[in-house]
Structures are given as structure tokens and as C-alpha cells.
Tab-separated table of C-alpha atoms in Angstrom:
chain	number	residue	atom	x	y	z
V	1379	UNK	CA	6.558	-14.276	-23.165
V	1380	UNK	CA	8.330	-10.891	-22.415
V	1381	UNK	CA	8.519	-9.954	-18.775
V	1382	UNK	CA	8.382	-5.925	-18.858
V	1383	UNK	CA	10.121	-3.932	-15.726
V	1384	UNK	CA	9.179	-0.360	-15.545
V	1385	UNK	CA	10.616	3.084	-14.263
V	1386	UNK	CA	8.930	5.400	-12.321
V	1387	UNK	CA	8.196	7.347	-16.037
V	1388	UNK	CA	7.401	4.302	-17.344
V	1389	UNK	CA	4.856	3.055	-15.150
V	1390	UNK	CA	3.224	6.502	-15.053
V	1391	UNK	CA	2.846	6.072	-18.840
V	1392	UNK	CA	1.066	2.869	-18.500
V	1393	UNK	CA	-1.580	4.172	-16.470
V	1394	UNK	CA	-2.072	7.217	-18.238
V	1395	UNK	CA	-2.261	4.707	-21.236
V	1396	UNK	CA	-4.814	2.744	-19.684
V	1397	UNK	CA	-7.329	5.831	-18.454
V	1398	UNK	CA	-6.636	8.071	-21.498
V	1399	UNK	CA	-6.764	5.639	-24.771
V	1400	UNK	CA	-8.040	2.169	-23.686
V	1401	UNK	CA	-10.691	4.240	-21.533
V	1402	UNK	CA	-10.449	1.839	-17.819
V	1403	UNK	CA	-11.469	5.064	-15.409
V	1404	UNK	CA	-8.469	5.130	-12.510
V	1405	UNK	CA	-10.982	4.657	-9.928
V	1406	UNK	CA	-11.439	0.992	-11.373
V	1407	UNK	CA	-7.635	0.777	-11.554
V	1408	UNK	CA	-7.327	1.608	-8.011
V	1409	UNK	CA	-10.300	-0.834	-7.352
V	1410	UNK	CA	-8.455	-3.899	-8.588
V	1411	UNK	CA	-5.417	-3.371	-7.319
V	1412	UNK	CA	-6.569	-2.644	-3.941
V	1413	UNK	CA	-8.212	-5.817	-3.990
V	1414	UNK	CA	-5.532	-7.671	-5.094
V	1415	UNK	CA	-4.029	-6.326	-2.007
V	1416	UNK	CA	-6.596	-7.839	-0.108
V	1417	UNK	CA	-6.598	-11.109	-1.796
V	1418	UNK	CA	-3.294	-11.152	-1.046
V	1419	UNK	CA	-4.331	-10.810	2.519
V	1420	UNK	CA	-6.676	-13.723	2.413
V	1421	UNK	CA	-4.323	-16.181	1.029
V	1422	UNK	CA	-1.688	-15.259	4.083
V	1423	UNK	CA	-3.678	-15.372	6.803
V	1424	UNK	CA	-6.278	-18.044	5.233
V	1425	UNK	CA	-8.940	-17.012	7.632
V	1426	UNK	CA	-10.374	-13.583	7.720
V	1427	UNK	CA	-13.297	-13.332	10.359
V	1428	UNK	CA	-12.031	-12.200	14.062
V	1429	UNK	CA	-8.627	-10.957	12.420
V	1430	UNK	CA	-7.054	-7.827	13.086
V	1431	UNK	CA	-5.390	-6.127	10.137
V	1432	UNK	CA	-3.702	-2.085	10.682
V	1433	UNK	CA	-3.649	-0.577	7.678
V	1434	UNK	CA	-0.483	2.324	6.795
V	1435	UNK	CA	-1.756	4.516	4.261
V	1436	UNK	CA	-0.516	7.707	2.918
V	1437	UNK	CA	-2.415	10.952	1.103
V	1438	UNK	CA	-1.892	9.584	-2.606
V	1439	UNK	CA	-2.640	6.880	-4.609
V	1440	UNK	CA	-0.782	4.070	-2.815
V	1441	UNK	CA	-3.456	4.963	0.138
V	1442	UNK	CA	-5.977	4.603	-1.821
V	1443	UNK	CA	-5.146	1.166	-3.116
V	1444	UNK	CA	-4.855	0.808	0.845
V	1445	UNK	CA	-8.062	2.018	1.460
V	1446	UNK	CA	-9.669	-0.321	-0.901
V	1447	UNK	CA	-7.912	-3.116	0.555
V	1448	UNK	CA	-9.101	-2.257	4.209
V	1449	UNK	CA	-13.006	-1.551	2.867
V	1450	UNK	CA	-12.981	-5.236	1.369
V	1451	UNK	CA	-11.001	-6.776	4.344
V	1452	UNK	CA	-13.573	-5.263	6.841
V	1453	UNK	CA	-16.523	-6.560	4.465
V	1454	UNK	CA	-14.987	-10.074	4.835
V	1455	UNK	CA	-15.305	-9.796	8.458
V	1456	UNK	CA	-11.982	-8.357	9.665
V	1457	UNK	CA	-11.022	-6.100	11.936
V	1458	UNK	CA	-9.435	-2.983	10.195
V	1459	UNK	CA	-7.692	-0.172	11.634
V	1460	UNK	CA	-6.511	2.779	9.489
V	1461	UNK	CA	-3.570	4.742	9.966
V	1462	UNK	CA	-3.551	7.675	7.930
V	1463	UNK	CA	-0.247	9.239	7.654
V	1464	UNK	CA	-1.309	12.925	6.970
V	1465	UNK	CA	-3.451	15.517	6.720
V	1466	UNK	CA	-7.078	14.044	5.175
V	1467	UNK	CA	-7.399	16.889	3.300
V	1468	UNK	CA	-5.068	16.287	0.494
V	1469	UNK	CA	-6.829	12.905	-0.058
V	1470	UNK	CA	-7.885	13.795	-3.566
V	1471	UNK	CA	-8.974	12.409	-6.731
V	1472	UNK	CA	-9.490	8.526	-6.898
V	1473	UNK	CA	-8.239	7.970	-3.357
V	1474	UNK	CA	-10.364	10.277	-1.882
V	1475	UNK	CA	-12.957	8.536	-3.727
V	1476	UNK	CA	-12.078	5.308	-1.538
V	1477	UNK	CA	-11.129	6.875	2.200
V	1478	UNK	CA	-15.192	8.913	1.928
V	1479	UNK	CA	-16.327	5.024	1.262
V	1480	UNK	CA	-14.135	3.709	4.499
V	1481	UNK	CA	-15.325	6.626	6.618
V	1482	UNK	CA	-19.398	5.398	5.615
V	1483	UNK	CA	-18.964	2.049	6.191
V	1484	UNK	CA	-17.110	3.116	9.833
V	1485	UNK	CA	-14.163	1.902	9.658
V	1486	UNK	CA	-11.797	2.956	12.201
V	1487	UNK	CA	-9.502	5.801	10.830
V	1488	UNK	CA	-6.958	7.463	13.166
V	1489	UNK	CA	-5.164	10.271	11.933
V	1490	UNK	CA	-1.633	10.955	12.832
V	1491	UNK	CA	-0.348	14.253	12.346
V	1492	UNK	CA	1.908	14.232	14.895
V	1493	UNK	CA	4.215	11.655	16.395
V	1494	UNK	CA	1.811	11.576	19.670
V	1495	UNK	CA	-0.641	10.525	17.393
V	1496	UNK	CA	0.998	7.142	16.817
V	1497	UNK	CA	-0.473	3.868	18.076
V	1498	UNK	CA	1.617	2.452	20.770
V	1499	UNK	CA	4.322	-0.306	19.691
V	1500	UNK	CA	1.994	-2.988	21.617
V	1501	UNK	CA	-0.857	-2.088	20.172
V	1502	UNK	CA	0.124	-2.464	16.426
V	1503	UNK	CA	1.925	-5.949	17.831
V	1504	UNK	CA	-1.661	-6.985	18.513
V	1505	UNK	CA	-2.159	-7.460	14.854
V	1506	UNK	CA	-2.342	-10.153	12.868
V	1507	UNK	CA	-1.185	-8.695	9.673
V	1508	UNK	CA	0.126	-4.820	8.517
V	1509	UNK	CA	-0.271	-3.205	4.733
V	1510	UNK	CA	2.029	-0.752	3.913
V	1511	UNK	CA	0.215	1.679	1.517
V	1512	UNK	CA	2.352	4.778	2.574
V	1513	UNK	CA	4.003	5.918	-0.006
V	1514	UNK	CA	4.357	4.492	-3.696
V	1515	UNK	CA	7.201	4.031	-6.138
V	1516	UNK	CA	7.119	7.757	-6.815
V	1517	UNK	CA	8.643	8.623	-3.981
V	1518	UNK	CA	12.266	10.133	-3.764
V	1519	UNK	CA	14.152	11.948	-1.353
V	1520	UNK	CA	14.411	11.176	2.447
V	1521	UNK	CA	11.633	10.216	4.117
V	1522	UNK	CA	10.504	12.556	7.002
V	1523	UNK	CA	7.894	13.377	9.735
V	1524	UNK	CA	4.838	11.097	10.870
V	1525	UNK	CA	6.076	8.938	7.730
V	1526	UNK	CA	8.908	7.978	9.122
V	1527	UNK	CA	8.056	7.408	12.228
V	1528	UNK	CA	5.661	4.980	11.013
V	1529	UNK	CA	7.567	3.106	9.140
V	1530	UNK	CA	9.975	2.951	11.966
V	1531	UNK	CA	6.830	1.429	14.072
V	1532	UNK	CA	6.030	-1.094	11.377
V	1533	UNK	CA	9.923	-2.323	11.445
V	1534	UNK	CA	9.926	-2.122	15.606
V	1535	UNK	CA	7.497	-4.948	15.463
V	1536	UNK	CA	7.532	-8.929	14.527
V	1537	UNK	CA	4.388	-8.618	12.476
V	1538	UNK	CA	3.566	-9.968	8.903
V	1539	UNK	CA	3.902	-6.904	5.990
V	1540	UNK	CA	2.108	-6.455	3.057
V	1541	UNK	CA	3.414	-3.571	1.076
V	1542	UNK	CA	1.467	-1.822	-1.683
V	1543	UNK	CA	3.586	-1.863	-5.193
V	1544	UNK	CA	6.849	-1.240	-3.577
V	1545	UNK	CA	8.120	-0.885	0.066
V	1546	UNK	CA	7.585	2.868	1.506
V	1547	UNK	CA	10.688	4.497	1.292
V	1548	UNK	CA	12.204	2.511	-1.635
V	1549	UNK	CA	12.785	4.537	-5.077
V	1550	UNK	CA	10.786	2.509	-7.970
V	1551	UNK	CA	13.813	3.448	-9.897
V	1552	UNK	CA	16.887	2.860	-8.249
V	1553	UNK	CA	15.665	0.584	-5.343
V	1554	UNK	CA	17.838	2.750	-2.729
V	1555	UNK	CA	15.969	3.961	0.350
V	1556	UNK	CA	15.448	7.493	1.347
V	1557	UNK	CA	16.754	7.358	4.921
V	1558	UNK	CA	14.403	4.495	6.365
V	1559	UNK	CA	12.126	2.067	4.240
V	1560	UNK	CA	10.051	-0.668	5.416
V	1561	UNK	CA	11.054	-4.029	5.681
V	1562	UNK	CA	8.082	-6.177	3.796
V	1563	UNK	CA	7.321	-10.039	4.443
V	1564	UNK	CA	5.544	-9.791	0.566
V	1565	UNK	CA	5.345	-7.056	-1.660
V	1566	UNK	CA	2.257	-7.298	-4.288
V	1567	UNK	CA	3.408	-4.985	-7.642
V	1568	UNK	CA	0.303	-3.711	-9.628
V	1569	UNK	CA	0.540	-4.407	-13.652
V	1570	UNK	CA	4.420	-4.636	-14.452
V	1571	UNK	CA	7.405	-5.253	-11.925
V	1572	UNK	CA	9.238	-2.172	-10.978
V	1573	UNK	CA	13.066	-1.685	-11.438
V	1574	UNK	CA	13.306	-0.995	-7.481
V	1575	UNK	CA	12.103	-4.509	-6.571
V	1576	UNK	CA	15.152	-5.484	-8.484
V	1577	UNK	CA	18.251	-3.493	-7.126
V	1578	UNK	CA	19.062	-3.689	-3.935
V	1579	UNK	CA	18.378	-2.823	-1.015
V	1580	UNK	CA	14.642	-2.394	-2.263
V	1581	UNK	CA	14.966	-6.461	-3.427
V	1582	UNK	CA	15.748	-7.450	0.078
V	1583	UNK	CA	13.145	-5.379	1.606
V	1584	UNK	CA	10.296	-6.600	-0.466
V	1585	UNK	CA	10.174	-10.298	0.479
V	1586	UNK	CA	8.404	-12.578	-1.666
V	1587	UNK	CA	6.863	-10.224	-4.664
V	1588	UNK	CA	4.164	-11.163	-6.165
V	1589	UNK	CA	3.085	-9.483	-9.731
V	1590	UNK	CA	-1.023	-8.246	-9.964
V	1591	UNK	CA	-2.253	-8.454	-13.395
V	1592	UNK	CA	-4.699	-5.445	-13.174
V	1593	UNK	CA	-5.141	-6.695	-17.455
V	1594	UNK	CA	-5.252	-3.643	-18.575
């Protein structure tokens, strides 16, 4: 059976593929692969009640999967914190869709627009597991701001990581890392495996990866 690895291009494709012409709407896309995510989650820490799980998200569609993942987490009985990486007003679309459901079910959601917004390096030690749903395989350039910052957090401490589809700051195509790129215990891919989980250094950073078959 062929194994298909995708580009950035390629991958975007695929989705629009799966919305447009086979007619899945991308809020059910985002649904499943957020809960992969927190499958994922499960089958680490095996028990789910009394846990504490932070939860990195960004403004875009790799938060949202986040945000799915913390809403199904916290209905298992966890303890979820969000860290949102940005201004909640670009949440749009299909993510936006997930952080309004968070917020209603009162979840704790912190925003950090600024550095002093940041939860202190003992604090985030205190969990028992961190997702990485900053930013997605998208993502070129360097990574700067509150972003950063976080990601150097995440790194600072000896913590289990999850990340969403690719480690934030990795290139989906290249697997080089813009600047500073977090260093993953398990990375769970949605639908095909990405050429950045191949090269390194995104290979190294991504731990174990595991492959979500969202069956299109």
C-alpha cells in the first residue's frame, strides 16, 4: 500500500479536496483531528481524571485542532489550561467555531499578548502533559513575539509534548526551523505524513510520530 508524504501545497489540496468535492465540512475535519489529539493524550498518560494538561494554541487552524483537543480532555475529567498565543480576535472560521465552545464550557483561557502574560516556568512544570497547537506546517519564516517565547517555555521545561501535525516552528516542507521550534516527545500528523517530519532537524524534533487517519 502506497505511503503518500505531502508538501505544504499538497496538503492544502487535500483538504480543499475533502470540503469542496467529497463534501466533509472543515469543522468536522478539525473535529477529528482534534480528537485524535486527545486520544493521543489518553493513551500517554492512561488516566485522565485529576490530570493537568496546558494547552499552546495559536490564532489558526492548528489552534483549533488544539482547542478541540482541550474541550474533549476537560469533558474526560482533566484539568485544561489554554494558552492562547495571540490576539482572540483573529480566531476565525472553523477554529473560532471551537475556542466560542471552550469559552461556554469554562475552560480556563489565558491570553498572552505580551511576554508578561506568560505563565511562570513552574507553573507550566506543574503539568502533566503539554500540546503544542501553535503554529501548523504552514508556517515559514522566523518565529517571533509571544510565539516564541512560548515555545521557548515549552523547551525550558522536562514535560511530556504533544505537537499538533508538525512541531511549531518547523517548515512542513523543508523540516528546517525558523529560529526556535519546539522539541516534541510525539508528534500526531493529520491524514498524510508531511515532508518536514522527514528532513531534519524537524525529524528529530518530532519524537515518535504517529499518522491520524481523519479517512477522508
Amino acid at each position: 500500500m502506497k505511503e503518500y508524504i505531502l508538501n505544504n501545497v499538497e496538503a492544502r489540496e487535500v483538504d480543499r479536496y475533502a470540503i469542496d468535492t467529497i463534501g466533509i465540512p472543515g469543522s468536522e475535519l478539525m473535529e477529528r483531528a482534534g480528537s485524535y489529539v486527545s486520544l493521543g493524550v489518553k493513551k500517554y498518560l492512561k488516566h485522565i481524571p485529576g490530570s493537568q494538561i496546558d494547552v499552546f494554541c495559536g490564532t489558526g487552524n492548528n489552534g483549533g485542532d488544539g482547542f478541540v483537543a482541550a474541550r474533549q480532555i476537560s469533558n474526560w475529567g482533566g484539568t485544561v489550561n489554554i494558552w492562547l498565543a495571540g490576539n482572540p480576535e483573529k480566531i476565525s472560521g472553523d477554529a473560532r467555531i471551537f475556542f466560542q465552545k471552550c469559552d461556554n464550557n469554562r475552560i480556563s483561557i489565558n491570553v498572552i499578548s505580551e511576554e508578561q502574560d506568560l505563565p511562570t516556568k513552574e507553573k507550566v512544570a506543574e503539568s502533566d502533559l503539554i500540546i503544542d497547537a501553535l503554529l501548523g506546517t504552514g508556517f515559514k519564516g522566523e518565529v517571533r513575539g509571544v510565539i516564541g517565547k512560548a515555545i521557548e517555555l515549552i523547551n525550558s521545561v522536562n514535560r511530556p509534548v504533544i505537537s499538533v501535525d508538525i512541531p511549531s516552528g518547523v517548515s512542513g516542507d523543508t523540516g528546517q526551523v525558523g529560529g526556535i521550534a519546539v522539541k516534541a516527545t510525539k508528534t500526531i500528523t493529520m491524514g498524510f505524513l508531511k515532508r518536514g517530519l522527514l528532513f531534519q532537524p524537524g525529524k528529530r524534533l518530532a519524537g515518535d510520530v504517529f499518522l491520524a487517519d481523519l479517512k477522508y
